[in-house]
mmCIF file of C-alpha atoms in Angstrom:
data_model
loop_
_atom_site.group_PDB
_atom_site.id
_atom_site.type_symbol
_atom_site.label_atom_id
_atom_site.label_comp_id
_atom_site.label_asym_id
_atom_site.label_seq_id
_atom_site.Cartn_x
_atom_site.Cartn_y
_atom_site.Cartn_z
ATOM 1 C CA MET A 113 41.238 148.775 34.118
ATOM 2 C CA GLY A 114 39.295 147.824 30.665
ATOM 3 C CA PHE A 115 38.734 143.900 31.525
ATOM 4 C CA THR A 116 35.879 142.221 29.092
ATOM 5 C CA PRO A 117 33.165 140.215 31.711
ATOM 6 C CA ALA A 118 34.665 136.900 30.354
ATOM 7 C CA GLN A 119 38.110 138.324 31.655
ATOM 8 C CA ASN A 120 37.351 139.673 34.986
ATOM 9 C CA LEU A 121 35.152 136.147 35.463
ATOM 10 C CA GLY A 122 38.010 134.280 34.605
ATOM 11 C CA LEU A 123 40.123 136.403 36.791
ATOM 12 C CA LEU A 124 37.608 135.808 39.674
ATOM 13 C CA THR A 125 37.336 132.318 39.845
ATOM 14 C CA LEU A 126 41.135 131.920 39.405
ATOM 15 C CA ARG A 127 41.340 134.192 42.581
ATOM 16 C CA ALA A 128 38.618 132.362 43.808
ATOM 17 C CA GLY A 129 40.486 128.639 43.417
ATOM 18 C CA VAL A 130 43.850 129.884 44.250
ATOM 19 C CA GLY A 131 43.273 132.075 47.026
ATOM 20 C CA GLY A 132 40.962 129.492 49.455
ATOM 21 C CA VAL A 133 43.622 127.075 48.634
ATOM 22 C CA LEU A 134 46.344 129.369 49.746
ATOM 23 C CA PHE A 135 43.866 130.404 53.023
ATOM 24 C CA ALA A 136 42.943 126.487 53.503
ATOM 25 C CA HIS A 137 46.896 125.388 53.914
ATOM 26 C CA GLY A 138 47.949 128.694 55.898
ATOM 27 C CA ALA A 139 45.101 127.590 58.261
ATOM 28 C CA GLN A 140 45.942 123.888 58.678
ATOM 29 C CA LYS A 141 49.352 125.423 60.184
ATOM 30 C CA LEU A 142 47.839 128.333 62.089
ATOM 31 C CA PHE A 143 44.901 127.034 63.806
ATOM 32 C CA GLY A 144 44.904 123.082 62.587
ATOM 33 C CA TRP A 145 41.436 123.539 61.041
ATOM 34 C CA PHE A 146 41.179 121.297 58.141
ATOM 35 C CA GLY A 147 43.015 118.675 59.376
ATOM 36 C CA GLY A 148 45.377 120.496 59.975
ATOM 37 C CA HIS A 149 48.203 119.898 62.702
ATOM 38 C CA GLY A 150 48.422 123.434 64.105
ATOM 39 C CA ILE A 151 51.094 125.263 65.180
ATOM 40 C CA GLU A 152 53.203 123.255 67.484
ATOM 41 C CA GLY A 153 52.503 120.257 64.987
ATOM 42 C CA SER A 154 53.649 122.461 61.984
ATOM 43 C CA ALA A 155 56.916 123.821 64.139
ATOM 44 C CA GLY A 156 57.915 120.596 64.501
ATOM 45 C CA ALA A 157 57.449 119.633 60.855
ATOM 46 C CA PHE A 158 59.487 122.718 60.002
ATOM 47 C CA ASP A 159 62.360 121.636 62.680
ATOM 48 C CA GLN A 160 62.398 118.245 60.482
ATOM 49 C CA MET A 161 62.541 119.644 57.130
ATOM 50 C CA GLY A 162 65.419 121.893 58.111
ATOM 51 C CA PHE A 163 63.601 125.350 58.388
ATOM 52 C CA GLN A 164 64.977 126.600 61.832
ATOM 53 C CA PRO A 165 63.675 127.682 64.000
ATOM 54 C CA GLY A 166 60.350 126.079 63.344
ATOM 55 C CA ARG A 167 58.184 127.908 65.152
ATOM 56 C CA ALA A 168 58.657 130.710 63.800
ATOM 57 C CA ASN A 169 59.428 129.647 60.463
ATOM 58 C CA ALA A 170 56.139 127.642 60.554
ATOM 59 C CA MET A 171 54.365 131.207 61.749
ATOM 60 C CA ALA A 172 55.492 132.865 58.704
ATOM 61 C CA ALA A 173 54.583 130.084 56.137
ATOM 62 C CA GLY A 174 50.851 129.972 57.821
ATOM 63 C CA VAL A 175 50.161 134.397 57.660
ATOM 64 C CA ALA A 176 52.167 134.118 54.238
ATOM 65 C CA GLU A 177 49.477 131.399 52.617
ATOM 66 C CA ALA A 178 46.443 131.939 54.731
ATOM 67 C CA GLY A 179 46.836 135.802 54.754
ATOM 68 C CA GLY A 180 47.757 135.665 51.309
ATOM 69 C CA GLY A 181 45.629 133.370 49.921
ATOM 70 C CA THR A 182 42.823 135.683 52.064
ATOM 71 C CA LEU A 183 44.102 138.785 50.002
ATOM 72 C CA ILE A 184 44.284 137.287 46.246
ATOM 73 C CA ALA A 185 40.251 136.000 46.742
ATOM 74 C CA LEU A 186 39.477 139.666 47.971
ATOM 75 C CA GLY A 187 41.504 140.645 44.854
ATOM 76 C CA LEU A 188 43.578 143.397 47.863
ATOM 77 C CA ALA A 189 46.883 144.022 47.371
ATOM 78 C CA THR A 190 47.000 141.761 44.578
ATOM 79 C CA PRO A 191 50.812 142.544 43.297
ATOM 80 C CA VAL A 192 52.250 142.008 47.159
ATOM 81 C CA ALA A 193 49.562 139.220 48.235
ATOM 82 C CA GLY A 194 50.666 137.369 44.891
ATOM 83 C CA SER A 195 54.169 137.454 45.530
ATOM 84 C CA VAL A 196 54.131 136.513 49.165
ATOM 85 C CA ALA A 197 52.454 133.318 48.140
ATOM 86 C CA ALA A 198 55.127 132.423 45.008
ATOM 87 C CA GLY A 199 57.600 132.957 47.492
ATOM 88 C CA THR A 200 56.326 130.764 49.866
ATOM 89 C CA MET A 201 55.284 127.934 47.370
ATOM 90 C CA ILE A 202 59.423 127.973 46.130
ATOM 91 C CA ALA A 203 60.326 127.055 49.533
ATOM 92 C CA ALA A 204 57.717 124.665 50.058
ATOM 93 C CA ALA A 205 58.738 123.401 46.310
ATOM 94 C CA SER A 206 62.529 123.148 47.599
ATOM 95 C CA VAL A 207 61.411 120.043 50.135
ATOM 96 C CA HIS A 208 59.701 117.804 47.530
ATOM 97 C CA ALA A 209 62.290 118.424 44.957
ATOM 98 C CA PRO A 210 64.608 115.609 45.655
ATOM 99 C CA ASN A 211 61.052 113.382 44.286
ATOM 100 C CA GLY A 212 61.183 114.566 41.157
ATOM 101 C CA PHE A 213 58.144 116.618 39.475
ATOM 102 C CA PHE A 214 55.173 114.986 39.877
ATOM 103 C CA ALA A 215 53.006 114.987 43.054
ATOM 104 C CA ALA A 216 51.650 111.230 43.138
ATOM 105 C CA ASP A 217 56.081 110.578 43.485
ATOM 106 C CA GLY A 218 56.085 113.255 46.401
ATOM 107 C CA GLY A 219 57.353 115.864 43.956
ATOM 108 C CA TYR A 220 56.722 119.858 43.839
ATOM 109 C CA GLU A 221 54.475 120.005 41.115
ATOM 110 C CA TYR A 222 51.746 121.037 43.588
ATOM 111 C CA PRO A 223 53.637 123.577 44.784
ATOM 112 C CA ALA A 224 54.740 124.950 41.356
ATOM 113 C CA LEU A 225 51.468 125.125 40.230
ATOM 114 C CA LEU A 226 50.102 127.348 43.244
ATOM 115 C CA GLY A 227 53.520 129.689 43.182
ATOM 116 C CA LEU A 228 53.401 129.864 39.235
ATOM 117 C CA SER A 229 49.679 130.850 39.605
ATOM 118 C CA SER A 230 49.981 133.515 42.119
ATOM 119 C CA ALA A 231 52.995 135.108 40.516
ATOM 120 C CA ALA A 232 50.498 135.367 37.228
ATOM 121 C CA LEU A 233 48.140 136.973 39.234
ATOM 122 C CA SER A 234 50.466 139.481 40.885
ATOM 123 C CA LEU A 235 51.247 140.336 37.192
ATOM 124 C CA THR A 236 47.762 140.310 35.776
ATOM 125 C CA GLY A 237 46.290 142.114 38.471
ATOM 126 C CA PRO A 238 43.259 141.494 40.037
ATOM 127 C CA GLY A 239 40.993 142.481 37.433
ATOM 128 C CA ASP A 240 37.858 145.168 37.492
ATOM 129 C CA TRP A 241 35.635 142.293 40.229
ATOM 130 C CA SER A 242 37.839 143.477 42.969
ATOM 131 C CA LEU A 243 38.882 145.521 45.733
ATOM 132 C CA ASP A 244 41.803 146.564 44.428
ATOM 133 C CA ALA A 245 39.788 148.184 41.716
ATOM 134 C CA VAL A 246 36.875 149.596 44.548
ATOM 135 C CA LEU A 247 40.203 151.605 45.831
ATOM 136 C CA GLY A 248 40.976 153.544 41.988
ATOM 137 C CA ASP A 249 43.693 150.209 42.064
ATOM 138 C CA ARG A 250 45.795 152.444 45.026
ATOM 139 C CA LEU A 251 47.635 148.690 46.416
ATOM 140 C CA ASN A 252 47.988 147.491 42.639
ATOM 141 C CA ARG A 253 50.640 149.594 41.201
ATOM 142 C CA PRO A 254 52.248 148.031 37.604
ATOM 143 C CA TRP A 255 55.952 148.115 40.204
ATOM 144 C CA MET A 256 54.768 146.762 42.492
ATOM 145 C CA ALA A 257 54.468 143.107 41.009
ATOM 146 C CA GLY A 258 58.462 143.421 39.895
ATOM 147 C CA ALA A 259 59.440 144.751 43.104
ATOM 148 C CA GLY A 260 57.254 142.194 44.976
ATOM 149 C CA LEU A 261 58.139 139.136 42.812
ATOM 150 C CA LEU A 262 62.180 140.023 43.231
ATOM 151 C CA ALA A 263 62.230 140.673 46.972
ATOM 152 C CA SER A 264 60.274 136.945 47.389
ATOM 153 C CA SER A 265 62.586 135.433 45.354
ATOM 154 C CA VAL A 266 65.284 136.618 46.995
ATOM 155 C CA LEU A 267 64.646 135.932 50.089
ATOM 156 C CA SER A 268 62.786 132.215 49.306
ATOM 157 C CA ALA A 269 66.611 131.535 47.847
ATOM 158 C CA VAL A 270 68.461 132.650 51.490
ATOM 159 C CA LEU A 271 65.719 130.118 53.110
ATOM 160 C CA VAL A 272 66.337 127.381 50.657
ATOM 161 C CA GLN A 273 69.949 127.704 51.041
ATOM 162 C CA ARG A 274 69.624 128.071 55.246
ATOM 163 C CA ARG A 275 67.643 125.055 55.138
ATOM 164 C CA ARG A 276 69.753 122.936 52.795
ATOM 165 C CA ARG A 277 72.606 123.921 55.148
ATOM 166 C CA ALA A 278 70.615 122.453 58.386
ATOM 167 C CA VAL A 279 69.495 119.160 56.150
ATOM 168 C CA ALA A 280 73.405 118.546 55.656
ATOM 169 C CA ALA A 281 74.414 119.014 59.166
ATOM 170 C CA ARG A 282 72.345 116.619 60.150
ATOM 171 C CA GLN A 283 73.137 114.199 57.828
ATOM 172 C CA ALA A 284 76.911 114.974 58.796
ATOM 173 C CA GLU A 285 75.979 114.332 62.601
ATOM 174 C CA PRO A 286 75.899 110.514 62.600
ATOM 175 C CA ALA A 287 79.291 110.217 61.328
ATOM 176 C CA ALA A 288 80.754 112.868 63.342
ATOM 177 C CA ARG A 289 79.266 110.995 66.472
ATOM 178 C CA ALA A 290 80.362 107.537 65.511
ATOM 179 C CA ALA A 291 84.075 109.064 64.943
ATOM 180 C CA ALA A 292 84.181 110.331 67.933
ATOM 181 C CA ASP A 293 82.947 107.835 70.253
ATOM 182 C CA SER A 294 85.449 105.004 68.130
ATOM 183 C CA PRO A 295 88.146 103.949 70.146
ATOM 184 C CA ALA A 296 91.672 105.300 70.381
ATOM 185 C CA THR A 297 93.739 103.311 68.105
ATOM 186 C CA PRO A 298 96.531 101.657 70.433
ATOM 187 C CA ALA A 299 100.208 103.085 70.331
ATOM 188 C CA ALA A 300 102.259 101.342 68.501
ATOM 189 C CA ALA A 301 104.503 98.766 70.339
ATOM 190 C CA SER A 302 108.344 99.538 70.189
ATOM 191 C CA SER A 303 110.095 98.601 66.456
ATOM 192 C CA ASP A 304 113.308 97.074 68.262
ATOM 193 C CA PRO A 305 112.351 93.551 69.525
ATOM 194 C CA THR A 306 115.745 93.192 71.337
ATOM 195 C CA PRO A 307 115.137 93.193 75.204
ATOM 196 C CA HIS A 308 117.192 96.216 76.839
ATOM 197 C CA ARG A 309 119.845 95.391 79.408
ATOM 198 C CA GLY A 310 118.820 95.444 82.776
ATOM 199 C CA SER A 311 115.072 94.832 81.650
ATOM 200 C CA GLY A 312 115.404 91.355 83.947
ATOM 201 C CA SER A 313 115.017 89.482 80.801
ATOM 202 C CA SER A 314 117.027 85.501 80.716
ATOM 203 C CA GLY A 315 118.779 85.430 78.023
ATOM 204 C CA CYS A 316 122.447 85.163 77.766
#
């Protein structure tokens, strides 16, 4: 595609770094590699975060990260791989968003960086030192980046909205349970204090 050697080296370095990090995170979720919890532990974590069902969402995230990272590193189907990875990072960033931006405070800085880098590679392409170039860029068409990023953004927005509803419902459960368990209000006593005739009262 006419990249200079320096540009190709830069793209290769970026692909290897971003793809390698994504693969490692996906492998943690799927296989428990690199100190990860594997699919069962990840499923429980996803349930706690509000991505339900947890196992299906953990599996999807793991495949997107490990598979997308591998394809990015190889430079194969780069527009699709970059779009999938970027969409996954949107969902990840939504979990950290309440903590602000910086990673030191638990913010969304890290997934945002990975997502933006993946999206950038989707738009620029992998360069000449890639499997896409070897295959004649059949899987690296200009329209694929736009379509992929749009589709992944919409899907991520749906997932984030579903998560917010699940979290809101969970937070409302204690209040609803407390209201259900509280004793019923006693019936109000009669407002007429005068004893009724024939009630057995000792009054004259």
